[in-house]
Structures are given as structure tokens and as C-alpha cells.
CSV table of C-alpha atoms and ligand atoms in Angstrom, one decimal:
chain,number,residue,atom,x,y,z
E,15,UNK,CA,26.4,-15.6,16.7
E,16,UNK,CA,23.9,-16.3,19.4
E,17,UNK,CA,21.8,-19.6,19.4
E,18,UNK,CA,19.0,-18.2,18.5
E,19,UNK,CA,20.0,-16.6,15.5
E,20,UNK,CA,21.9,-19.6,14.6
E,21,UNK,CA,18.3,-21.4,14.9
E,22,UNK,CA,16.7,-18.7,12.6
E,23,UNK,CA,19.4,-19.1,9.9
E,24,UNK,CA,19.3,-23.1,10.1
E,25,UNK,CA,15.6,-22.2,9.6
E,26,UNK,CA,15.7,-20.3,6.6
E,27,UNK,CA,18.2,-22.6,5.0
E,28,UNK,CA,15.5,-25.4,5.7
E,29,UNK,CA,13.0,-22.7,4.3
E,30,UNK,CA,10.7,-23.7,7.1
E,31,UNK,CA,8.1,-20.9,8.2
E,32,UNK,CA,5.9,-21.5,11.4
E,33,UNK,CA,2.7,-19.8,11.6
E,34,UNK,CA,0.5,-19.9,14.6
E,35,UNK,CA,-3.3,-19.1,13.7
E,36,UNK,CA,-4.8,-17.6,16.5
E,37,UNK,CA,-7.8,-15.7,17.1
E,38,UNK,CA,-11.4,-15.7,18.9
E,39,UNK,CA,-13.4,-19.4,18.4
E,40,UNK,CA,-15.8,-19.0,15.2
E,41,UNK,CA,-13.4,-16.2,13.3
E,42,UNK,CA,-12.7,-18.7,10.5
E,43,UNK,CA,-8.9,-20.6,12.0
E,44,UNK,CA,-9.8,-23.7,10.8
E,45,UNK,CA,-11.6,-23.0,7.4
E,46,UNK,CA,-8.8,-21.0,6.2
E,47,UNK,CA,-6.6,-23.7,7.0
E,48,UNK,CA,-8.6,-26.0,4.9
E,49,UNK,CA,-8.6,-23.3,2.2
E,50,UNK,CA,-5.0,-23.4,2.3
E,51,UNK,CA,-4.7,-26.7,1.8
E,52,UNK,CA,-7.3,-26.9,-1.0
E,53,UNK,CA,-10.1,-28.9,1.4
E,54,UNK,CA,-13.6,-28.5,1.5
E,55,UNK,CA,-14.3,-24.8,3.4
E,56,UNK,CA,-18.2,-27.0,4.1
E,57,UNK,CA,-18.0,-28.9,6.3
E,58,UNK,CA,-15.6,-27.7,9.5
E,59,UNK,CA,-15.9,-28.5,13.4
E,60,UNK,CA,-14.4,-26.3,15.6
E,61,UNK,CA,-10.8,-26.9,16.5
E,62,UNK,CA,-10.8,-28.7,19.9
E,63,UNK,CA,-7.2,-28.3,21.3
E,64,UNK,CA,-5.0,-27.8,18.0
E,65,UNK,CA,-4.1,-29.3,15.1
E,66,UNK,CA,-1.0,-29.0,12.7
E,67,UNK,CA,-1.3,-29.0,9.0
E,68,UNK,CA,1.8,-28.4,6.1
E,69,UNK,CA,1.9,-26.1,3.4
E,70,UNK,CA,4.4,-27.0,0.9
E,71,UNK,CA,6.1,-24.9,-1.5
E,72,UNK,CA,4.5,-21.4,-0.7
E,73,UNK,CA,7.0,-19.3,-2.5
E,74,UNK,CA,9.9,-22.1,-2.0
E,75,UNK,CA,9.0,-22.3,1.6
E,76,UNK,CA,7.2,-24.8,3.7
E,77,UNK,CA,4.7,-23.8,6.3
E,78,UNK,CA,4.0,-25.1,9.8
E,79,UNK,CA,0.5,-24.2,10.1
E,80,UNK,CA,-0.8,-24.4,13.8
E,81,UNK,CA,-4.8,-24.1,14.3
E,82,UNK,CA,-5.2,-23.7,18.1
E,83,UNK,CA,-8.6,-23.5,18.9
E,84,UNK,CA,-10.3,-20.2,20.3
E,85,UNK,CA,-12.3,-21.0,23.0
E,86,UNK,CA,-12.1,-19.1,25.8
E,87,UNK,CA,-11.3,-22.2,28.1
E,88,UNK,CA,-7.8,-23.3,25.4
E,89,UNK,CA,-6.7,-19.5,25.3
E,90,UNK,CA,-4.4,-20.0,28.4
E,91,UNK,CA,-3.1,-22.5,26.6
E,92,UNK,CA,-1.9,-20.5,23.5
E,93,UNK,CA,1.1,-19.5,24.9
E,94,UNK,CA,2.4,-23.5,24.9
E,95,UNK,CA,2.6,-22.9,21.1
E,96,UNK,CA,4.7,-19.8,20.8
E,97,UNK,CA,7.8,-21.3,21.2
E,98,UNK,CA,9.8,-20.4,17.3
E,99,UNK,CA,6.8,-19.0,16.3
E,100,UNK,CA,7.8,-16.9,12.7
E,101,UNK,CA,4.4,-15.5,11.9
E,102,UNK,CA,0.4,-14.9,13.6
E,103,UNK,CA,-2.4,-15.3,11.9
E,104,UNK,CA,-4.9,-13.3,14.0
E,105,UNK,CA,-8.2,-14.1,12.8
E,106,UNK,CA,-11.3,-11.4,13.1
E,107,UNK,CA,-14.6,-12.4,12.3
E,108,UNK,CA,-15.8,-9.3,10.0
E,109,UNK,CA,-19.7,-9.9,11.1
E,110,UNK,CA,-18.6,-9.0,14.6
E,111,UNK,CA,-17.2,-5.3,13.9
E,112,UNK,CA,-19.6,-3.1,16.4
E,113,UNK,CA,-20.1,-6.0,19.1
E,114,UNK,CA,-18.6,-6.9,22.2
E,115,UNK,CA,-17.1,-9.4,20.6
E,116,UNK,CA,-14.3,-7.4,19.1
E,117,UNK,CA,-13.4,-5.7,22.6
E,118,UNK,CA,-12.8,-9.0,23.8
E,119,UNK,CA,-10.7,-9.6,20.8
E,120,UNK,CA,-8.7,-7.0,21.6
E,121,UNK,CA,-7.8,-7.8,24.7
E,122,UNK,CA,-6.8,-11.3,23.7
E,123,UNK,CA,-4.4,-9.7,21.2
E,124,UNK,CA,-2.8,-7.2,23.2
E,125,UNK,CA,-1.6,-10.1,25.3
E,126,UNK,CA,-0.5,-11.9,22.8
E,127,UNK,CA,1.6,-9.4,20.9
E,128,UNK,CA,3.1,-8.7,24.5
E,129,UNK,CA,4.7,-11.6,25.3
E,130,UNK,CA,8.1,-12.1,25.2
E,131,UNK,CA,8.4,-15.8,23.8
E,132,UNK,CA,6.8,-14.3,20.7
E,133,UNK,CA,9.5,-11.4,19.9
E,134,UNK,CA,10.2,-10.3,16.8
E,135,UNK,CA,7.0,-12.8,15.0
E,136,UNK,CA,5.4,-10.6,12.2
E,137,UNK,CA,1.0,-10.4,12.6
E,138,UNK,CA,-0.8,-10.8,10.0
E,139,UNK,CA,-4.9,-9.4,10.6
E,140,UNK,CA,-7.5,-10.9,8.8
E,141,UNK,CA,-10.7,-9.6,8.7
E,142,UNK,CA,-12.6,-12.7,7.9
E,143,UNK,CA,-15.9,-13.5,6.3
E,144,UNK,CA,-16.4,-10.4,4.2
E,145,UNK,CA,-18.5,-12.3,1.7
E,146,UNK,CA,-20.9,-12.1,3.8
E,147,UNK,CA,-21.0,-8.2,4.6
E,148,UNK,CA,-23.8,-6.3,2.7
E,149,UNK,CA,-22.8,-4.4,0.2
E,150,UNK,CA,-23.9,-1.0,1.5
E,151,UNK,CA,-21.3,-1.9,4.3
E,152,UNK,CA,-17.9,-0.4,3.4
E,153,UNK,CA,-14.9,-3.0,3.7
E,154,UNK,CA,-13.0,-0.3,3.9
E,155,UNK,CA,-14.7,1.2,7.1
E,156,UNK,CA,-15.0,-2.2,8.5
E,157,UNK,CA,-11.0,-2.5,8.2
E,158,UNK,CA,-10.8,1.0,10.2
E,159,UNK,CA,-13.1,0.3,12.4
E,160,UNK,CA,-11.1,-3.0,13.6
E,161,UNK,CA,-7.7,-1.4,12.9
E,162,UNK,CA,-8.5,1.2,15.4
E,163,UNK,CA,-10.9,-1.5,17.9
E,164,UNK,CA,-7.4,-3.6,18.0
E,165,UNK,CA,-5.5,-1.1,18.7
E,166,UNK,CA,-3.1,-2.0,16.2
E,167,UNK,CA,-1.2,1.5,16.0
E,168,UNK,CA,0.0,1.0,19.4
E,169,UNK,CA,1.6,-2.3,18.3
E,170,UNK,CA,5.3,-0.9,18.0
E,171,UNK,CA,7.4,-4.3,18.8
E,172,UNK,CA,6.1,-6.0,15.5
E,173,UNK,CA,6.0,-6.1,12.0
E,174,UNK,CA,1.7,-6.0,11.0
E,175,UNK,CA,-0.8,-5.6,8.6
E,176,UNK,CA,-4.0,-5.6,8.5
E,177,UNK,CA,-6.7,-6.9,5.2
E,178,UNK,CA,-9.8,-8.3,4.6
E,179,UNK,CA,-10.2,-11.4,3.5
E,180,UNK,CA,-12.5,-14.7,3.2
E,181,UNK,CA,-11.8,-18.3,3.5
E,182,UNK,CA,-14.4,-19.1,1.3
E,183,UNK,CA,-13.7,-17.6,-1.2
E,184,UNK,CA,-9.8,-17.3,-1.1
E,185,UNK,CA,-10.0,-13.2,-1.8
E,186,UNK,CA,-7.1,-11.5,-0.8
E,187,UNK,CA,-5.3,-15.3,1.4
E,188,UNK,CA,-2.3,-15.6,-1.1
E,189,UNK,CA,-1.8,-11.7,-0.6
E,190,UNK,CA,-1.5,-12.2,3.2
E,191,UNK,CA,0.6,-14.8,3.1
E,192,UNK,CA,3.3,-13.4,0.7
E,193,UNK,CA,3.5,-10.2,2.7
E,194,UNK,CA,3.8,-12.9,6.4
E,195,UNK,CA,6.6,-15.0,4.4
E,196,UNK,CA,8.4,-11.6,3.1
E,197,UNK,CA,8.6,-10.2,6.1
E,198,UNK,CA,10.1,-13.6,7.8
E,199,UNK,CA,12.7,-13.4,4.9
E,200,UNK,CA,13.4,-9.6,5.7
E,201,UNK,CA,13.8,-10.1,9.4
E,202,UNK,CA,15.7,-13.2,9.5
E,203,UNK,CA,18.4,-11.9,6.6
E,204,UNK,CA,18.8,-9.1,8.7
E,205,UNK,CA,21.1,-11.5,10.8
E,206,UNK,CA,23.3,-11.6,7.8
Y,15,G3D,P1,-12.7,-21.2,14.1
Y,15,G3D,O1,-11.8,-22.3,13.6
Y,15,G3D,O2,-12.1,-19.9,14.2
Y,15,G3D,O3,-13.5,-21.5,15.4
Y,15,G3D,P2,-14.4,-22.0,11.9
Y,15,G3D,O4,-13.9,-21.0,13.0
Y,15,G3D,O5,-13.4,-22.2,10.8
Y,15,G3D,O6,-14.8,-23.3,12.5
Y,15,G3D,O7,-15.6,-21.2,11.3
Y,15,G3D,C1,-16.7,-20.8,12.1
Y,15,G3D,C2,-17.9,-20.5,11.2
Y,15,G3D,O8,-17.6,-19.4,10.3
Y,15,G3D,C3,-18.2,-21.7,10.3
Y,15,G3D,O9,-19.7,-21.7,10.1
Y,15,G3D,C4,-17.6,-21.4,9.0
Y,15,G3D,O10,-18.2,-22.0,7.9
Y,15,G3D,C5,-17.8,-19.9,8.9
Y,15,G3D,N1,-16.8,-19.2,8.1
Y,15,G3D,C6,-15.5,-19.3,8.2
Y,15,G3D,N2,-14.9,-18.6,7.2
Y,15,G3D,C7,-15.8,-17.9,6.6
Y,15,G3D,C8,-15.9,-17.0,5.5
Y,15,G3D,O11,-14.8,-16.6,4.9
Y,15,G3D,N3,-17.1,-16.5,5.1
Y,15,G3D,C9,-18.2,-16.9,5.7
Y,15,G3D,N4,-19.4,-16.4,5.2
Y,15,G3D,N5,-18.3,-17.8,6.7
Y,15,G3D,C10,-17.1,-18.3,7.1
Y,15,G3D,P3,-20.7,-22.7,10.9
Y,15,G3D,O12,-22.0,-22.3,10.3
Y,15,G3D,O13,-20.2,-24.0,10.6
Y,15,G3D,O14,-20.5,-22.3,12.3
């Protein structure tokens, strides 16, 4: 058995997941942290450098939550905290489907997904803030339209999935986080 897989089974037995929250600076990181955690979603400052928060007991599991901020300046720096990274959280601000915002997005992501020190983590898309889209706006459409503005088709070397979500008001978190945690569990049994 190879080190690493000895790692990710000493990890499983510790039931420790860590998830790196990563995504463009205003998509929502750091309030959905706090809406993890039960804190007020109010009153949040950007994330200046990073911060890590713990989930207990998510399913049996304890999560490493890791809120690097998005700033174009700290992204070089997001590769510092892929090390045993299990699981991204890529955050997309839903209120920025049609702007230049999500082409830059994009291009963040695809480096991400392509480097090697991340192999094997499972991405988790959120599509942020959609209590705030009108309701004449399809979520639905705005899911396509960032499924297909991310590229995420062409993603072949992970496990992903894409849904819409919003920190403040918790619709659709838990559902995202059971599929990240599920998968973990899938890939790391598969060591068995
Ligand atoms: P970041 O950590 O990705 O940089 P923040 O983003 O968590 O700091 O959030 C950026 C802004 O988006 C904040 O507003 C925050 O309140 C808002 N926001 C985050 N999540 C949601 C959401 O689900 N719905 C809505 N409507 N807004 C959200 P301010 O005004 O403080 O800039």
C-alpha cells in the first residue's frame, strides 16, 4: 500500500474531511462558512488571507473548512492550501451569470481542477445568492448557463456537481455537502 493511500485510510478512520472553499472574492466563501457553523450570515468582511473553521459531526465526519480569500492578488496563493485537500467548494456568485465576471471565473477554475496536487478531490459548484434572482429568472437556466460558462463537461479527472444554492438562507447547503462527503467515502473505500 502506497503512503498516500495509507494517509487517506488513516483519514477515513479519523473521519476527517478537508474542504478547501475557493472561488472569485464576493461569491459568498465566507458567509457560507458562517452558515455552516450556525453564525450570523450579516455581518461578514471579506476573507483577507484564509481562515480555518471545524465542522463537527456532519454525517459522523468532521470537516476542515478552509476559506481562502478570492482576491485576485491571494489567488497565486491558493495552491499553498491544496496539499490533502478531499473536497472544493467552488463558489459562483449567481448575480454574475452574463458578465465578465463569470469568464474570469472560469479560468480560475480550469486551473485549479488542473493541478496535480489536487488529484482525485471531488468539486462541488455552488451557484450562490439565488435569493436574490428575480423570479422571472429561471434557476434552472442560470445553472446551464454557468454549467456550460465553466466548462464543467470538460472536467473529466474529477468527481463534480453542480446546484444552486444560498448562504442565507441555507436552500439546498446540506444537500451539497452530503453528495461532497459521499463521494469522499466512495473514493477513499475504493482503496479497500
Ligand atoms: P467572499 O467570502 O466570497 O468574498 P462574502 O464573499 O461571503 O464576503 O459575501 C460577499 C457579499 O455577498 C456580502 O454582501 C454577502 O452578504 C453577500 N452574500 C453572500 N451570500 C449570499 C447569499 O446567499 N445571498 C445574497 N443575497 N447575498 C449573499 P456585502 O453587501 O457585505 O458585500
Amino acid at each position: 500500500m502506497g503512503l498516500l493511500t495509507t494517509i487517506r485510510k488513516q483519514k477515513i478512520k479519523d473521519k476527517e474531511i478537508r474542504v478547501l472553499i475557493l472561488g472569485l472574492d464576493n461569491s459568498g466563501k465566507t458567509t457560507l462558512v458562517r452558515h455552516l457553523l450556525h453564525e450570523d450570515v450579516s455581518t461578514v468582511s471579506p476573507t483577507l488571507g484564509f481562515a480555518i473553521r471545524t465542522l463537527s459531526d456532519i454525517g459522523g465526519y468532521t470537516l476542515q473548512l478552509w476559506d481562502v480569500g478570492g482576491q485576485s492578488s491571494l489567488r497565486p496563493f491558493w495552491r499553498n492550501y491544496f496539499d490533502r485537500t478531499d473536497v472544493v467548494i467552488w463558489v459562483v456568485d449567481a448575480t454574475t451569470v452574463g458578465e465578465e465576471r463569470l469568464s474570469e471565473c472560469r479560468a480560475e477554475l480550469s486551473k485549479v481542477v488542473a493541478e496535480d496536487k489536487l488529484s482525485g478531490a471531488g468539486v462541488l459548484v455552488l451557484v450562490n445568492k439565488i435569493d436574490s434572482v428575480p423570479s422571472s429568472v429561471s434557476i434552472d437556466d442560470i445553472v446551464k448557463t454557468v454549467r456550460v460558462a465553466l466548462a464543467l463537461d470538460r472536467i473529466t479527472n474529477h468527481e463534480w456537481i453542480i446546484l444552486p444554492c444560498s448562504a442565507y438562507t441555507g436552500e439546498n447547503i446540506d444537500q451539497g455537502l452530503r453528495w461532497a462527503i459521499d463521494e469522499v467515502k466512495r473514493r477513499l473505500y475504493r482503496f479497500d
